[in-house]
Amino acid sequence: MFYQVLSWACALGGLIALLYKLPALPRHRGDVAYLALCLYFLCSSLSFFVELDQIRDDIARLLHYPSITTFLCQAAVVVLTAAQQVVLVHWSHAPEQARTKARNRTLGYGAALAVLAVLFFFVNPPGRHGSAEVVVLINLENPGYAAYFAFYLAICAVGQVETVRLSLRYAHIAHRSWLRSGMWAVAVGGSLILVYCLTRYLQIAGLYTALPEPWPDLYWIAGSIGSLLQVFGWTVPSWGPRLSEAVRWCGHYRSYRRLRPLWWALYRAHPGIALDDPPSRLYDLVPRLDLEYRLYRRVIEIRDGQLALRPYMDPTALRQEARRHGLPEAAPSTAHEALLLRGALDAREAGAAPSGGPVEAFTHAPDGDITEEIAWLTQVAGHFRRLAGHRTPTGDRAPTGS
């Protein structure tokens, strides 16, 4: 059951990757690496589809050759292995050098595929009933097919060794993080496919010698997971940055929402800090296309509100409140800043006169970096919300004056 699930996952994974890449194909007609990548996804999907138990018998009847799906699967693997090489040499070498290396690899794998085809039809493995997983193991009892299969494994192994080597090389020179991650995934996937090849060799050796056979499920688990990792690795440079943007947007939305209580308290004290009329609490929950701009505005308006409250900031009261909350006086933090703001707002609301002397400066995130500023103020807002004595406003009706 798990074998079938993994086979379907690999078949659909390659197909989805191909459909993801196809819309941009007209823009990349002269890009050999892009064309090779699309060919890789096509062959990756076909190599699993043709051997699915629900499909393989129908293909064999259609082509009037009982074991044809075995060769179709193996031919697709040889082609996708060559396509991987073409992509990697174009990505990791200068254009002239890449063209020469890609041509040599294409001719080499083409010749290997031709020899494989001749050997397969010469050996002519019999068609047997059962799953694809079982049929290969039974056919290996035929010495001719075992020799043919060993040659096929050698082609795969050589290709995956090169894939691992080139993908690791490109991972070290790639400047984009998602591209580096993708190349590492391709390398790990290739290593698992090498485990598949080694396990298959041990199976062959175990049939004809006294060597113990490996765990019987290891070959298809390693091969299938390795294929999935490689499809993931080849596609993640395209969709990974969009995922990063989505995560970044979610983080901005979370910060925007968490800053609202602090911003609202400062706005009620000084409505002039707001550039636009404040939205209602319910409307403020609606995600905006200009969320980044609104978040930056909220940060700026909070800082403007802090500046407006500076005459009401009392260093003595802050030290007392810090001791009461167990905060060290000599280490300004987001908790100190929240206490300072809460004390200034309480003093203003109580009608205290603005201080005429030196005022306490509020702390800042280092270097004025907006990302650090957002993170800092989000923590301040959290402390501010939890402070004892914080009075939550009963509504979002804008005040009429300061």
Coordinates of C-alpha atoms in Angstrom, one line a residue:
M1 CA 0.0 0.0 0.0
F2 CA 2.7 2.4 1.0
Y3 CA 4.6 1.5 -2.2
Q4 CA 1.6 2.5 -4.3
V5 CA 1.2 5.8 -2.3
L6 CA 4.8 6.8 -2.9
S7 CA 4.6 5.8 -6.6
W8 CA 1.5 7.9 -7.1
A9 CA 3.1 10.8 -5.2
C10 CA 6.2 10.7 -7.4
A11 CA 4.1 10.5 -10.6
L12 CA 1.9 13.4 -9.6
G13 CA 4.8 15.4 -8.2
G14 CA 6.6 15.3 -11.5
L15 CA 3.4 16.2 -13.4
I16 CA 2.6 19.1 -11.2
A17 CA 6.1 20.4 -11.5
L18 CA 5.9 20.2 -15.3
L19 CA 2.5 22.0 -15.4
Y20 CA 4.0 24.6 -13.1
K21 CA 6.9 25.2 -15.5
L22 CA 5.1 24.9 -18.8
P23 CA 3.3 28.4 -18.9
A24 CA 6.8 30.1 -18.9
L25 CA 8.2 27.8 -21.6
P26 CA 7.4 30.2 -24.6
R27 CA 9.6 32.9 -22.8
H28 CA 12.4 30.4 -22.5
R29 CA 12.5 28.9 -26.0
G30 CA 16.2 29.6 -26.3
D31 CA 17.1 28.5 -22.8
V32 CA 18.5 25.0 -23.1
A33 CA 18.6 24.5 -19.3
Y34 CA 14.9 25.4 -19.0
L35 CA 13.9 23.0 -21.7
A36 CA 16.0 20.3 -20.1
L37 CA 14.3 20.9 -16.8
C38 CA 10.9 20.5 -18.3
L39 CA 12.0 17.3 -20.0
Y40 CA 13.3 16.1 -16.6
F41 CA 9.9 16.7 -15.0
L42 CA 8.1 14.9 -17.9
C43 CA 10.3 11.8 -17.7
S44 CA 10.2 11.8 -13.9
S45 CA 6.4 11.6 -14.0
L46 CA 6.4 9.1 -16.8
S47 CA 8.9 6.8 -15.1
F48 CA 6.4 6.3 -12.3
F49 CA 3.1 6.5 -14.2
V50 CA 3.9 3.7 -16.7
E51 CA 4.6 1.3 -13.8
L52 CA 1.6 2.0 -11.7
D53 CA -0.4 -1.2 -11.2
Q54 CA -3.6 0.5 -12.3
I55 CA -2.0 1.5 -15.7
R56 CA 0.8 -0.8 -16.7
D57 CA -1.3 -3.8 -18.0
D58 CA -3.3 -1.4 -20.2
I59 CA -0.1 0.0 -21.7
A60 CA 1.3 -3.4 -22.3
R61 CA -1.9 -4.5 -24.1
L62 CA -2.0 -1.3 -26.1
L63 CA 1.6 -1.8 -27.3
H64 CA 1.3 -5.6 -27.7
Y65 CA 4.4 -6.2 -25.6
P66 CA 4.0 -7.8 -22.1
S67 CA 7.0 -6.2 -20.4
I68 CA 7.2 -2.9 -22.3
T69 CA 6.4 -0.8 -19.3
T70 CA 9.6 -2.0 -17.6
F71 CA 11.7 -0.6 -20.5
L72 CA 9.6 2.6 -20.8
C73 CA 10.2 3.3 -17.1
Q74 CA 14.0 2.7 -17.4
A75 CA 14.3 4.7 -20.6
A76 CA 12.6 7.6 -18.9
V77 CA 15.0 7.4 -16.0
V78 CA 18.0 7.5 -18.4
V79 CA 16.6 10.5 -20.2
L80 CA 15.8 12.4 -17.0
T81 CA 19.3 11.6 -15.7
A82 CA 20.8 13.2 -18.9
A83 CA 18.4 16.2 -18.5
Q84 CA 19.7 16.8 -15.0
Q85 CA 23.2 16.9 -16.3
V86 CA 22.3 19.4 -19.0
V87 CA 20.7 21.7 -16.4
L88 CA 23.5 21.5 -14.0
V89 CA 26.3 22.1 -16.5
H90 CA 24.5 25.1 -17.9
W91 CA 24.0 26.5 -14.4
S92 CA 27.5 25.9 -13.1
H93 CA 29.7 26.6 -16.2
A94 CA 30.3 29.4 -18.7
P95 CA 28.1 29.2 -21.8
E96 CA 30.7 27.9 -24.2
Q97 CA 32.0 25.3 -21.8
A98 CA 28.4 24.4 -20.8
R99 CA 27.4 23.7 -24.4
T100 CA 30.3 21.4 -25.0
K101 CA 29.7 19.5 -21.7
A102 CA 26.0 19.3 -22.3
R103 CA 26.5 18.0 -25.8
N104 CA 29.0 15.3 -24.6
R105 CA 26.6 14.2 -21.9
T106 CA 23.7 14.0 -24.2
L107 CA 25.6 11.9 -26.7
G108 CA 26.9 9.7 -24.0
Y109 CA 23.5 9.0 -22.4
G110 CA 21.9 8.7 -25.9
A111 CA 24.4 5.9 -26.7
A112 CA 23.8 4.2 -23.4
L113 CA 20.1 4.3 -24.0
A114 CA 20.5 2.7 -27.4
V115 CA 22.6 -0.1 -25.9
L116 CA 20.1 -0.5 -23.2
A117 CA 17.2 -0.9 -25.7
V118 CA 19.1 -3.5 -27.7
L119 CA 19.9 -5.5 -24.6
F120 CA 16.4 -5.3 -23.3
F121 CA 14.8 -6.6 -26.5
F122 CA 17.6 -9.2 -26.8
V123 CA 17.0 -10.5 -23.3
N124 CA 13.2 -10.2 -23.8
P125 CA 12.1 -10.6 -20.2
P126 CA 8.8 -12.5 -20.0
G127 CA 5.7 -10.7 -19.0
R128 CA 4.6 -11.8 -15.5
H129 CA 1.5 -11.1 -13.5
G130 CA 1.7 -9.1 -10.3
S131 CA 2.8 -5.6 -9.2
A132 CA 5.8 -3.9 -10.8
E133 CA 7.6 -4.3 -7.5
V134 CA 7.3 -8.1 -7.6
V135 CA 7.9 -8.5 -11.4
V136 CA 11.4 -7.0 -11.3
L137 CA 12.4 -9.2 -8.4
I138 CA 11.2 -12.3 -10.3
N139 CA 12.9 -11.3 -13.5
L140 CA 16.2 -10.9 -11.7
E141 CA 16.3 -14.7 -11.4
N142 CA 17.0 -14.7 -15.2
P143 CA 20.8 -14.2 -15.5
G144 CA 20.4 -12.3 -18.8
Y145 CA 18.0 -9.8 -17.3
A146 CA 20.1 -9.5 -14.2
A147 CA 23.1 -8.5 -16.3
Y148 CA 20.9 -6.1 -18.3
F149 CA 19.6 -4.6 -15.1
A150 CA 23.1 -4.2 -13.7
F151 CA 24.0 -2.2 -16.7
Y152 CA 20.9 0.0 -16.3
L153 CA 21.8 0.6 -12.6
A154 CA 25.4 1.6 -13.6
I155 CA 23.9 4.3 -15.9
C156 CA 21.8 5.6 -13.1
A157 CA 24.6 5.5 -10.6
V158 CA 27.1 7.3 -12.8
G159 CA 24.4 10.0 -13.5
Q160 CA 23.5 10.5 -9.9
V161 CA 27.1 10.7 -8.8
E162 CA 27.6 13.5 -11.3
T163 CA 24.3 15.1 -10.2
V164 CA 25.3 15.1 -6.5
R165 CA 28.7 16.5 -7.4
L166 CA 27.4 19.3 -9.7
S167 CA 24.5 20.3 -7.4
L168 CA 26.8 20.6 -4.4
R169 CA 29.2 22.7 -6.5
Y170 CA 26.4 25.0 -7.6
A171 CA 25.0 25.2 -4.1
H172 CA 28.3 26.7 -3.0
I173 CA 28.3 29.4 -5.7
A174 CA 24.5 30.2 -5.7
H175 CA 23.6 33.6 -4.2
R176 CA 19.9 33.0 -3.6
S177 CA 19.0 31.0 -0.4
W178 CA 16.2 29.1 -2.0
L179 CA 18.4 28.1 -4.9
R180 CA 21.0 26.8 -2.5
S181 CA 18.3 24.9 -0.6
G182 CA 17.1 23.4 -3.8
M183 CA 20.5 22.2 -4.8
W184 CA 21.0 20.6 -1.4
A185 CA 17.7 18.8 -1.8
V186 CA 18.8 17.6 -5.3
A187 CA 22.0 16.3 -3.8
V188 CA 20.3 14.5 -1.0
G189 CA 17.8 13.0 -3.4
G190 CA 20.6 11.9 -5.7
S191 CA 22.3 10.2 -2.7
L192 CA 19.1 8.3 -1.9
I193 CA 18.9 7.2 -5.5
L194 CA 22.5 5.9 -5.1
V195 CA 21.2 3.9 -2.1
Y196 CA 18.5 2.5 -4.4
C197 CA 21.2 1.4 -6.9
L198 CA 23.4 -0.1 -4.2
T199 CA 20.4 -2.0 -2.7
R200 CA 19.5 -3.4 -6.2
Y201 CA 23.1 -4.5 -6.7
L202 CA 23.0 -6.3 -3.4
Q203 CA 19.7 -8.0 -4.4
I204 CA 21.3 -9.3 -7.6
A205 CA 24.4 -10.4 -5.7
G206 CA 22.2 -12.1 -3.1
L207 CA 20.4 -14.2 -5.7
Y208 CA 23.6 -15.6 -7.2
T209 CA 25.9 -15.7 -4.1
A210 CA 25.7 -16.4 -0.4
L211 CA 25.6 -12.7 0.4
P212 CA 22.6 -11.7 2.6
E213 CA 20.0 -9.6 0.9
P214 CA 19.3 -6.1 2.2
W215 CA 16.0 -4.9 3.7
P216 CA 13.6 -5.7 0.9
D217 CA 11.7 -2.4 1.1
L218 CA 14.8 -0.2 1.2
Y219 CA 15.3 0.2 -2.6
W220 CA 11.8 1.6 -3.4
I221 CA 11.6 3.8 -0.3
A222 CA 15.0 5.3 -1.1
G223 CA 14.3 5.6 -4.8
S224 CA 10.9 7.2 -4.4
I225 CA 11.9 9.6 -1.7
G226 CA 15.0 10.5 -3.6
S227 CA 12.9 11.3 -6.7
L228 CA 10.5 13.5 -4.7
L229 CA 13.4 15.4 -3.1
Q230 CA 14.9 16.1 -6.5
V231 CA 11.6 17.3 -7.9
F232 CA 11.3 19.5 -4.8
G233 CA 14.8 20.8 -5.3
W234 CA 14.4 21.7 -8.9
T235 CA 11.2 23.6 -8.3
V236 CA 11.7 25.3 -5.0
P237 CA 13.9 28.1 -6.4
S238 CA 10.7 29.2 -8.3
W239 CA 8.1 29.0 -5.7
G240 CA 10.2 29.3 -2.5
P241 CA 10.5 33.2 -2.8
R242 CA 6.7 33.4 -3.0
L243 CA 6.5 31.3 0.1
S244 CA 8.9 33.6 1.8
E245 CA 6.8 36.6 0.8
A246 CA 3.7 34.9 2.1
V247 CA 5.4 34.2 5.5
R248 CA 6.7 37.8 5.6
W249 CA 3.2 39.1 4.8
C250 CA 1.7 37.0 7.6
G251 CA 4.4 38.3 10.0
H252 CA 3.5 41.9 9.0
Y253 CA -0.2 41.3 9.5
R254 CA 0.4 39.8 12.9
S255 CA 2.6 42.7 14.0
Y256 CA 0.1 45.2 12.6
R257 CA -2.7 43.6 14.7
R258 CA -0.5 43.3 17.8
L259 CA 0.5 47.0 17.6
R260 CA -3.1 48.2 17.5
P261 CA -3.7 48.4 21.3
L262 CA -0.6 50.5 21.9
W263 CA -1.2 52.6 18.8
W264 CA -4.9 53.2 19.8
A265 CA -3.9 54.3 23.4
L266 CA -1.4 56.8 21.9
Y267 CA -3.9 58.0 19.3
R268 CA -6.6 58.6 21.9
A269 CA -4.1 60.8 23.8
H270 CA -2.8 62.6 20.7
P271 CA -5.1 62.2 17.6
G272 CA -2.7 64.4 15.5
I273 CA -0.2 61.5 15.2
A274 CA -2.5 59.7 12.6
L275 CA -2.0 60.6 9.0
D276 CA -5.5 59.1 8.1
D277 CA -8.7 58.6 10.0
P278 CA -8.4 55.4 12.1
P279 CA -10.4 52.4 10.8
S280 CA -12.8 50.7 13.1
R281 CA -11.6 47.6 15.0
L282 CA -13.5 45.3 12.7
Y283 CA -12.4 46.9 9.5
D284 CA -8.8 46.9 10.8
L285 CA -9.0 43.1 10.8
V286 CA -9.4 43.1 7.0
P287 CA -6.1 42.3 5.2
R288 CA -4.9 45.2 3.0
L289 CA -3.0 45.3 -0.2
D290 CA -0.9 48.1 1.2
L291 CA -0.3 46.3 4.5
E292 CA 3.5 47.0 4.5
Y293 CA 2.8 50.8 4.1
R294 CA 0.2 50.7 6.9
L295 CA 2.5 48.8 9.2
Y296 CA 5.3 51.3 8.7
R297 CA 2.8 54.2 9.3
R298 CA 1.7 52.5 12.5
V299 CA 5.3 52.3 13.7
I300 CA 5.9 56.0 12.8
E301 CA 2.7 57.1 14.5
I302 CA 3.6 55.2 17.7
R303 CA 7.0 56.9 17.8
D304 CA 5.3 60.3 17.2
G305 CA 2.9 59.5 20.1
Q306 CA 5.9 58.7 22.3
L307 CA 7.5 62.0 21.5
A308 CA 4.3 63.8 22.3
L309 CA 4.2 62.1 25.7
R310 CA 7.8 62.8 26.7
P311 CA 6.9 65.8 29.0
Y312 CA 4.8 63.3 31.1
M313 CA 7.5 60.7 31.5
D314 CA 8.7 60.5 35.1
P315 CA 12.1 58.7 35.7
T316 CA 11.4 58.4 39.4
A317 CA 8.0 56.7 38.8
L318 CA 9.6 54.5 36.2
R319 CA 12.2 53.2 38.6
Q320 CA 9.5 52.5 41.2
E321 CA 7.4 50.6 38.7
A322 CA 10.4 48.7 37.5
R323 CA 11.2 47.5 41.0
R324 CA 7.6 46.6 41.6
H325 CA 7.6 44.4 38.4
G326 CA 11.0 42.9 39.2
L327 CA 12.9 44.7 36.3
P328 CA 16.5 45.8 36.7
E329 CA 16.8 49.5 36.6
A330 CA 20.0 49.6 34.6
A331 CA 18.9 47.5 31.7
P332 CA 16.4 49.3 29.5
S333 CA 14.1 46.9 27.7
T334 CA 10.8 46.6 25.9
A335 CA 9.2 46.1 29.4
H336 CA 10.8 49.4 30.6
E337 CA 9.5 51.2 27.5
A338 CA 5.9 49.8 28.1
L339 CA 6.1 51.0 31.8
L340 CA 7.3 54.4 30.7
L341 CA 4.4 54.8 28.2
R342 CA 1.8 53.5 30.6
G343 CA 3.0 55.9 33.3
A344 CA 3.0 58.9 30.9
L345 CA -0.5 58.1 29.7
D346 CA -1.8 57.7 33.2
A347 CA -0.2 61.0 34.3
R348 CA -1.7 62.8 31.3
E349 CA -5.1 61.4 31.9
A350 CA -4.9 62.3 35.6
G351 CA -4.3 65.9 34.6
A352 CA -0.7 66.1 35.7
A353 CA 1.3 69.2 34.5
P354 CA 4.0 68.5 31.9
S355 CA 7.4 68.4 33.3
G356 CA 9.6 71.4 32.8
G357 CA 12.8 69.6 33.5
P358 CA 14.7 66.8 31.7
V359 CA 12.5 64.1 30.4
E360 CA 13.1 60.3 30.2
A361 CA 14.1 59.2 26.7
F362 CA 12.4 56.0 25.5
T363 CA 14.5 53.2 24.2
H364 CA 15.0 52.3 20.5
A365 CA 15.7 49.3 18.4
P366 CA 19.4 49.4 17.4
D367 CA 20.5 51.0 14.1
G368 CA 17.1 52.3 13.2
D369 CA 16.4 49.2 11.1
I370 CA 12.6 49.1 10.4
T371 CA 12.4 45.3 10.8
E372 CA 14.1 45.5 14.2
E373 CA 11.9 48.5 15.1
I374 CA 8.7 46.5 14.3
A375 CA 9.9 43.5 16.4
W376 CA 10.9 45.9 19.3
L377 CA 7.6 47.7 19.3
T378 CA 5.6 44.5 19.0
Q379 CA 7.2 43.3 22.2
V380 CA 6.5 46.7 23.8
A381 CA 2.9 46.4 22.8
G382 CA 2.7 43.0 24.4
H383 CA 4.0 44.3 27.7
F384 CA 1.8 47.3 27.4
R385 CA -1.3 45.1 27.0
R386 CA -0.4 43.0 30.0
L387 CA 0.4 45.7 32.4
A388 CA -1.7 45.9 35.5
G389 CA -4.0 48.9 35.5
H390 CA -4.1 49.1 31.7
R391 CA -7.5 50.4 30.8
T392 CA -8.9 48.9 27.5
P393 CA -11.0 51.4 25.6
T394 CA -14.6 50.6 25.3
G395 CA -14.9 51.4 21.7
D396 CA -13.2 52.7 18.6
R397 CA -14.9 56.0 18.4
A398 CA -12.2 58.6 17.6
P399 CA -11.7 61.3 20.2
T400 CA -12.6 64.9 19.3
G401 CA -9.6 66.6 20.8
S402 CA -6.3 66.1 22.5

